[in-house]
């Protein structure tokens, strides 16, 4: 495991613990974006540790990419390596409409199933919140 990833996880958990146990904090969602509002020194320190964990996570990603790039440049031309086939894709919801993209039919079919499940869960949460009010 990358040392930056480990440090990021430790800082994130420490920040959450500070916020939850010592701070006067409220949180929620604005549209799809989570937010935290707090007052006091412990809340500020907890939020700072969480942002610091994001920074170390990004540094870990950059170090991993750097290691992979330098590892591939040192390979001699005589060695044979198997080709890796990487498949991927994604789902972006624009309002209620999913935009699905992928590199293969198998990836897109899996993402269609995930998109349908997410749409059903979203509708259930909306109807559930309407019933509670």
mmCIF file with all atom_site columns, N, CA and C in Angstrom, residues 66-102:
data_model
loop_
_atom_site.group_PDB
_atom_site.id
_atom_site.type_symbol
_atom_site.label_atom_id
_atom_site.label_alt_id
_atom_site.label_comp_id
_atom_site.label_asym_id
_atom_site.label_entity_id
_atom_site.label_seq_id
_atom_site.pdbx_PDB_ins_code
_atom_site.Cartn_x
_atom_site.Cartn_y
_atom_site.Cartn_z
_atom_site.occupancy
_atom_site.B_iso_or_equiv
_atom_site.pdbx_formal_charge
_atom_site.auth_seq_id
_atom_site.auth_comp_id
_atom_site.auth_asym_id
_atom_site.auth_atom_id
_atom_site.pdbx_PDB_model_num
ATOM 1   N N  . UNK A 1 66  ? 3.555   8.019   -11.326 1.00 0.00 ? 66  UNK A N  1
ATOM 2   C CA . UNK A 1 66  ? 4.986   8.204   -11.588 1.00 0.00 ? 66  UNK A CA 1
ATOM 3   C C  . UNK A 1 66  ? 5.731   6.873   -11.543 1.00 0.00 ? 66  UNK A C  1
ATOM 4   N N  . UNK A 1 67  ? 5.410   6.020   -10.571 1.00 0.00 ? 67  UNK A N  1
ATOM 5   C CA . UNK A 1 67  ? 6.052   4.711   -10.479 1.00 0.00 ? 67  UNK A CA 1
ATOM 6   C C  . UNK A 1 67  ? 5.744   3.854   -11.694 1.00 0.00 ? 67  UNK A C  1
ATOM 7   N N  . UNK A 1 68  ? 4.495   3.878   -12.145 1.00 0.00 ? 68  UNK A N  1
ATOM 8   C CA . UNK A 1 68  ? 4.133   3.078   -13.313 1.00 0.00 ? 68  UNK A CA 1
ATOM 9   C C  . UNK A 1 68  ? 4.811   3.596   -14.569 1.00 0.00 ? 68  UNK A C  1
ATOM 10  N N  . UNK A 1 69  ? 4.912   4.910   -14.702 1.00 0.00 ? 69  UNK A N  1
ATOM 11  C CA . UNK A 1 69  ? 5.553   5.467   -15.900 1.00 0.00 ? 69  UNK A CA 1
ATOM 12  C C  . UNK A 1 69  ? 7.043   5.161   -15.914 1.00 0.00 ? 69  UNK A C  1
ATOM 13  N N  . UNK A 1 70  ? 7.722   5.298   -14.800 1.00 0.00 ? 70  UNK A N  1
ATOM 14  C CA . UNK A 1 70  ? 9.156   5.002   -14.769 1.00 0.00 ? 70  UNK A CA 1
ATOM 15  C C  . UNK A 1 70  ? 9.401   3.513   -14.876 1.00 0.00 ? 70  UNK A C  1
ATOM 16  N N  . UNK A 1 71  ? 8.502   2.693   -14.387 1.00 0.00 ? 71  UNK A N  1
ATOM 17  C CA . UNK A 1 71  ? 8.649   1.242   -14.496 1.00 0.00 ? 71  UNK A CA 1
ATOM 18  C C  . UNK A 1 71  ? 8.557   0.770   -15.928 1.00 0.00 ? 71  UNK A C  1
ATOM 19  N N  . UNK A 1 72  ? 7.668   1.387   -16.723 1.00 0.00 ? 72  UNK A N  1
ATOM 20  C CA . UNK A 1 72  ? 7.522   0.989   -18.119 1.00 0.00 ? 72  UNK A CA 1
ATOM 21  C C  . UNK A 1 72  ? 8.656   1.514   -18.983 1.00 0.00 ? 72  UNK A C  1
ATOM 22  N N  . UNK A 1 73  ? 9.265   2.624   -18.606 1.00 0.00 ? 73  UNK A N  1
ATOM 23  C CA . UNK A 1 73  ? 10.339  3.173   -19.434 1.00 0.00 ? 73  UNK A CA 1
ATOM 24  C C  . UNK A 1 73  ? 11.631  2.385   -19.284 1.00 0.00 ? 73  UNK A C  1
ATOM 25  N N  . UNK A 1 74  ? 11.798  1.630   -18.190 1.00 0.00 ? 74  UNK A N  1
ATOM 26  C CA . UNK A 1 74  ? 13.017  0.876   -17.966 1.00 0.00 ? 74  UNK A CA 1
ATOM 27  C C  . UNK A 1 74  ? 12.967  -0.521  -18.569 1.00 0.00 ? 74  UNK A C  1
ATOM 28  N N  . UNK A 1 75  ? 11.865  -0.892  -19.177 1.00 0.00 ? 75  UNK A N  1
ATOM 29  C CA . UNK A 1 75  ? 11.725  -2.232  -19.738 1.00 0.00 ? 75  UNK A CA 1
ATOM 30  C C  . UNK A 1 75  ? 12.541  -2.319  -21.018 1.00 0.00 ? 75  UNK A C  1
ATOM 31  N N  . UNK A 1 76  ? 13.341  -3.370  -21.131 1.00 0.00 ? 76  UNK A N  1
ATOM 32  C CA . UNK A 1 76  ? 14.127  -3.545  -22.354 1.00 0.00 ? 76  UNK A CA 1
ATOM 33  C C  . UNK A 1 76  ? 13.234  -4.078  -23.456 1.00 0.00 ? 76  UNK A C  1
ATOM 34  N N  . UNK A 1 77  ? 13.654  -3.882  -24.690 1.00 0.00 ? 77  UNK A N  1
ATOM 35  C CA . UNK A 1 77  ? 12.854  -4.287  -25.834 1.00 0.00 ? 77  UNK A CA 1
ATOM 36  C C  . UNK A 1 77  ? 12.813  -5.783  -26.034 1.00 0.00 ? 77  UNK A C  1
ATOM 37  N N  . UNK A 1 78  ? 13.704  -6.541  -25.403 1.00 0.00 ? 78  UNK A N  1
ATOM 38  C CA . UNK A 1 78  ? 13.773  -7.980  -25.611 1.00 0.00 ? 78  UNK A CA 1
ATOM 39  C C  . UNK A 1 78  ? 12.734  -8.740  -24.802 1.00 0.00 ? 78  UNK A C  1
ATOM 40  N N  . UNK A 1 79  ? 12.289  -8.173  -23.707 1.00 0.00 ? 79  UNK A N  1
ATOM 41  C CA . UNK A 1 79  ? 11.349  -8.884  -22.847 1.00 0.00 ? 79  UNK A CA 1
ATOM 42  C C  . UNK A 1 79  ? 9.946   -8.822  -23.435 1.00 0.00 ? 79  UNK A C  1
ATOM 43  N N  . UNK A 1 80  ? 9.231   -9.926  -23.282 1.00 0.00 ? 80  UNK A N  1
ATOM 44  C CA . UNK A 1 80  ? 7.865   -10.014 -23.780 1.00 0.00 ? 80  UNK A CA 1
ATOM 45  C C  . UNK A 1 80  ? 6.896   -9.905  -22.608 1.00 0.00 ? 80  UNK A C  1
ATOM 46  N N  . UNK A 1 81  ? 5.902   -9.101  -22.776 1.00 0.00 ? 81  UNK A N  1
ATOM 47  C CA . UNK A 1 81  ? 4.868   -8.973  -21.763 1.00 0.00 ? 81  UNK A CA 1
ATOM 48  C C  . UNK A 1 81  ? 3.513   -9.179  -22.419 1.00 0.00 ? 81  UNK A C  1
ATOM 49  N N  . UNK A 1 82  ? 2.619   -9.817  -21.675 1.00 0.00 ? 82  UNK A N  1
ATOM 50  C CA . UNK A 1 82  ? 1.272   -10.055 -22.186 1.00 0.00 ? 82  UNK A CA 1
ATOM 51  C C  . UNK A 1 82  ? 0.516   -8.730  -22.254 1.00 0.00 ? 82  UNK A C  1
ATOM 52  N N  . UNK A 1 83  ? -0.275  -8.599  -23.291 1.00 0.00 ? 83  UNK A N  1
ATOM 53  C CA . UNK A 1 83  ? -1.109  -7.407  -23.441 1.00 0.00 ? 83  UNK A CA 1
ATOM 54  C C  . UNK A 1 83  ? -2.242  -7.463  -22.419 1.00 0.00 ? 83  UNK A C  1
ATOM 55  N N  . UNK A 1 84  ? -2.470  -6.370  -21.756 1.00 0.00 ? 84  UNK A N  1
ATOM 56  C CA . UNK A 1 84  ? -3.572  -6.282  -20.807 1.00 0.00 ? 84  UNK A CA 1
ATOM 57  C C  . UNK A 1 84  ? -4.727  -5.563  -21.480 1.00 0.00 ? 84  UNK A C  1
ATOM 58  N N  . UNK A 1 85  ? -5.891  -6.188  -21.419 1.00 0.00 ? 85  UNK A N  1
ATOM 59  C CA . UNK A 1 85  ? -7.078  -5.548  -21.960 1.00 0.00 ? 85  UNK A CA 1
ATOM 60  C C  . UNK A 1 85  ? -7.840  -4.930  -20.795 1.00 0.00 ? 85  UNK A C  1
ATOM 61  N N  . UNK A 1 86  ? -7.994  -3.640  -20.846 1.00 0.00 ? 86  UNK A N  1
ATOM 62  C CA . UNK A 1 86  ? -8.679  -2.920  -19.778 1.00 0.00 ? 86  UNK A CA 1
ATOM 63  C C  . UNK A 1 86  ? -10.024 -2.446  -20.309 1.00 0.00 ? 86  UNK A C  1
ATOM 64  N N  . UNK A 1 87  ? -11.068 -2.782  -19.564 1.00 0.00 ? 87  UNK A N  1
ATOM 65  C CA . UNK A 1 87  ? -12.402 -2.330  -19.926 1.00 0.00 ? 87  UNK A CA 1
ATOM 66  C C  . UNK A 1 87  ? -12.897 -1.382  -18.850 1.00 0.00 ? 87  UNK A C  1
ATOM 67  N N  . UNK A 1 88  ? -13.659 -0.403  -19.265 1.00 0.00 ? 88  UNK A N  1
ATOM 68  C CA . UNK A 1 88  ? -14.185 0.548   -18.303 1.00 0.00 ? 88  UNK A CA 1
ATOM 69  C C  . UNK A 1 88  ? -15.366 1.292   -18.874 1.00 0.00 ? 88  UNK A C  1
ATOM 70  N N  . UNK A 1 89  ? -15.930 2.133   -18.052 1.00 0.00 ? 89  UNK A N  1
ATOM 71  C CA . UNK A 1 89  ? -17.066 2.924   -18.478 1.00 0.00 ? 89  UNK A CA 1
ATOM 72  C C  . UNK A 1 89  ? -17.557 3.778   -17.332 1.00 0.00 ? 89  UNK A C  1
ATOM 73  N N  . UNK A 1 90  ? -18.662 4.439   -17.555 1.00 0.00 ? 90  UNK A N  1
ATOM 74  C CA . UNK A 1 90  ? -19.189 5.302   -16.523 1.00 0.00 ? 90  UNK A CA 1
ATOM 75  C C  . UNK A 1 90  ? -20.641 5.653   -16.759 1.00 0.00 ? 90  UNK A C  1
ATOM 76  N N  . UNK A 1 91  ? -21.271 6.144   -15.714 1.00 0.00 ? 91  UNK A N  1
ATOM 77  C CA . UNK A 1 91  ? -22.659 6.609   -15.767 1.00 0.00 ? 91  UNK A CA 1
ATOM 78  C C  . UNK A 1 91  ? -22.686 8.020   -15.215 1.00 0.00 ? 91  UNK A C  1
ATOM 79  N N  . UNK A 1 92  ? -23.264 8.934   -15.981 1.00 0.00 ? 92  UNK A N  1
ATOM 80  C CA . UNK A 1 92  ? -23.440 10.306  -15.526 1.00 0.00 ? 92  UNK A CA 1
ATOM 81  C C  . UNK A 1 92  ? -24.934 10.605  -15.581 1.00 0.00 ? 92  UNK A C  1
ATOM 82  N N  . UNK A 1 93  ? -25.496 11.003  -14.443 1.00 0.00 ? 93  UNK A N  1
ATOM 83  C CA . UNK A 1 93  ? -26.911 11.361  -14.411 1.00 0.00 ? 93  UNK A CA 1
ATOM 84  C C  . UNK A 1 93  ? -27.044 12.857  -14.648 1.00 0.00 ? 93  UNK A C  1
ATOM 85  N N  . UNK A 1 94  ? -27.778 13.207  -15.680 1.00 0.00 ? 94  UNK A N  1
ATOM 86  C CA . UNK A 1 94  ? -28.118 14.602  -15.951 1.00 0.00 ? 94  UNK A CA 1
ATOM 87  C C  . UNK A 1 94  ? -29.614 14.708  -15.678 1.00 0.00 ? 94  UNK A C  1
ATOM 88  N N  . UNK A 1 95  ? -29.911 15.176  -14.471 1.00 0.00 ? 95  UNK A N  1
ATOM 89  C CA . UNK A 1 95  ? -31.293 15.138  -14.027 1.00 0.00 ? 95  UNK A CA 1
ATOM 90  C C  . UNK A 1 95  ? -31.682 13.683  -13.847 1.00 0.00 ? 95  UNK A C  1
ATOM 91  N N  . UNK A 1 96  ? -32.839 13.296  -14.370 1.00 0.00 ? 96  UNK A N  1
ATOM 92  C CA . UNK A 1 96  ? -33.234 11.888  -14.240 1.00 0.00 ? 96  UNK A CA 1
ATOM 93  C C  . UNK A 1 96  ? -32.687 10.995  -15.358 1.00 0.00 ? 96  UNK A C  1
ATOM 94  N N  . UNK A 1 97  ? -31.960 11.567  -16.302 1.00 0.00 ? 97  UNK A N  1
ATOM 95  C CA . UNK A 1 97  ? -31.519 10.816  -17.474 1.00 0.00 ? 97  UNK A CA 1
ATOM 96  C C  . UNK A 1 97  ? -30.070 10.353  -17.330 1.00 0.00 ? 97  UNK A C  1
ATOM 97  N N  . UNK A 1 98  ? -29.845 9.044   -17.436 1.00 0.00 ? 98  UNK A N  1
ATOM 98  C CA . UNK A 1 98  ? -28.461 8.562   -17.351 1.00 0.00 ? 98  UNK A CA 1
ATOM 99  C C  . UNK A 1 98  ? -27.766 8.639   -18.711 1.00 0.00 ? 98  UNK A C  1
ATOM 100 N N  . UNK A 1 99  ? -26.521 9.064   -18.701 1.00 0.00 ? 99  UNK A N  1
ATOM 101 C CA . UNK A 1 99  ? -25.661 9.013   -19.878 1.00 0.00 ? 99  UNK A CA 1
ATOM 102 C C  . UNK A 1 99  ? -24.635 7.926   -19.582 1.00 0.00 ? 99  UNK A C  1
ATOM 103 N N  . UNK A 1 100 ? -24.665 6.859   -20.384 1.00 0.00 ? 100 UNK A N  1
ATOM 104 C CA . UNK A 1 100 ? -23.834 5.692   -20.119 1.00 0.00 ? 100 UNK A CA 1
ATOM 105 C C  . UNK A 1 100 ? -22.813 5.564   -21.238 1.00 0.00 ? 100 UNK A C  1
ATOM 106 N N  . UNK A 1 101 ? -21.555 5.350   -20.858 1.00 0.00 ? 101 UNK A N  1
ATOM 107 C CA . UNK A 1 101 ? -20.499 5.155   -21.851 1.00 0.00 ? 101 UNK A CA 1
ATOM 108 C C  . UNK A 1 101 ? -19.569 4.055   -21.376 1.00 0.00 ? 101 UNK A C  1
ATOM 109 N N  . UNK A 1 102 ? -18.936 3.379   -22.335 1.00 0.00 ? 102 UNK A N  1
ATOM 110 C CA . UNK A 1 102 ? -18.032 2.302   -21.975 1.00 0.00 ? 102 UNK A CA 1
ATOM 111 C C  . UNK A 1 102 ? -17.184 1.873   -23.148 1.00 0.00 ? 102 UNK A C  1
#
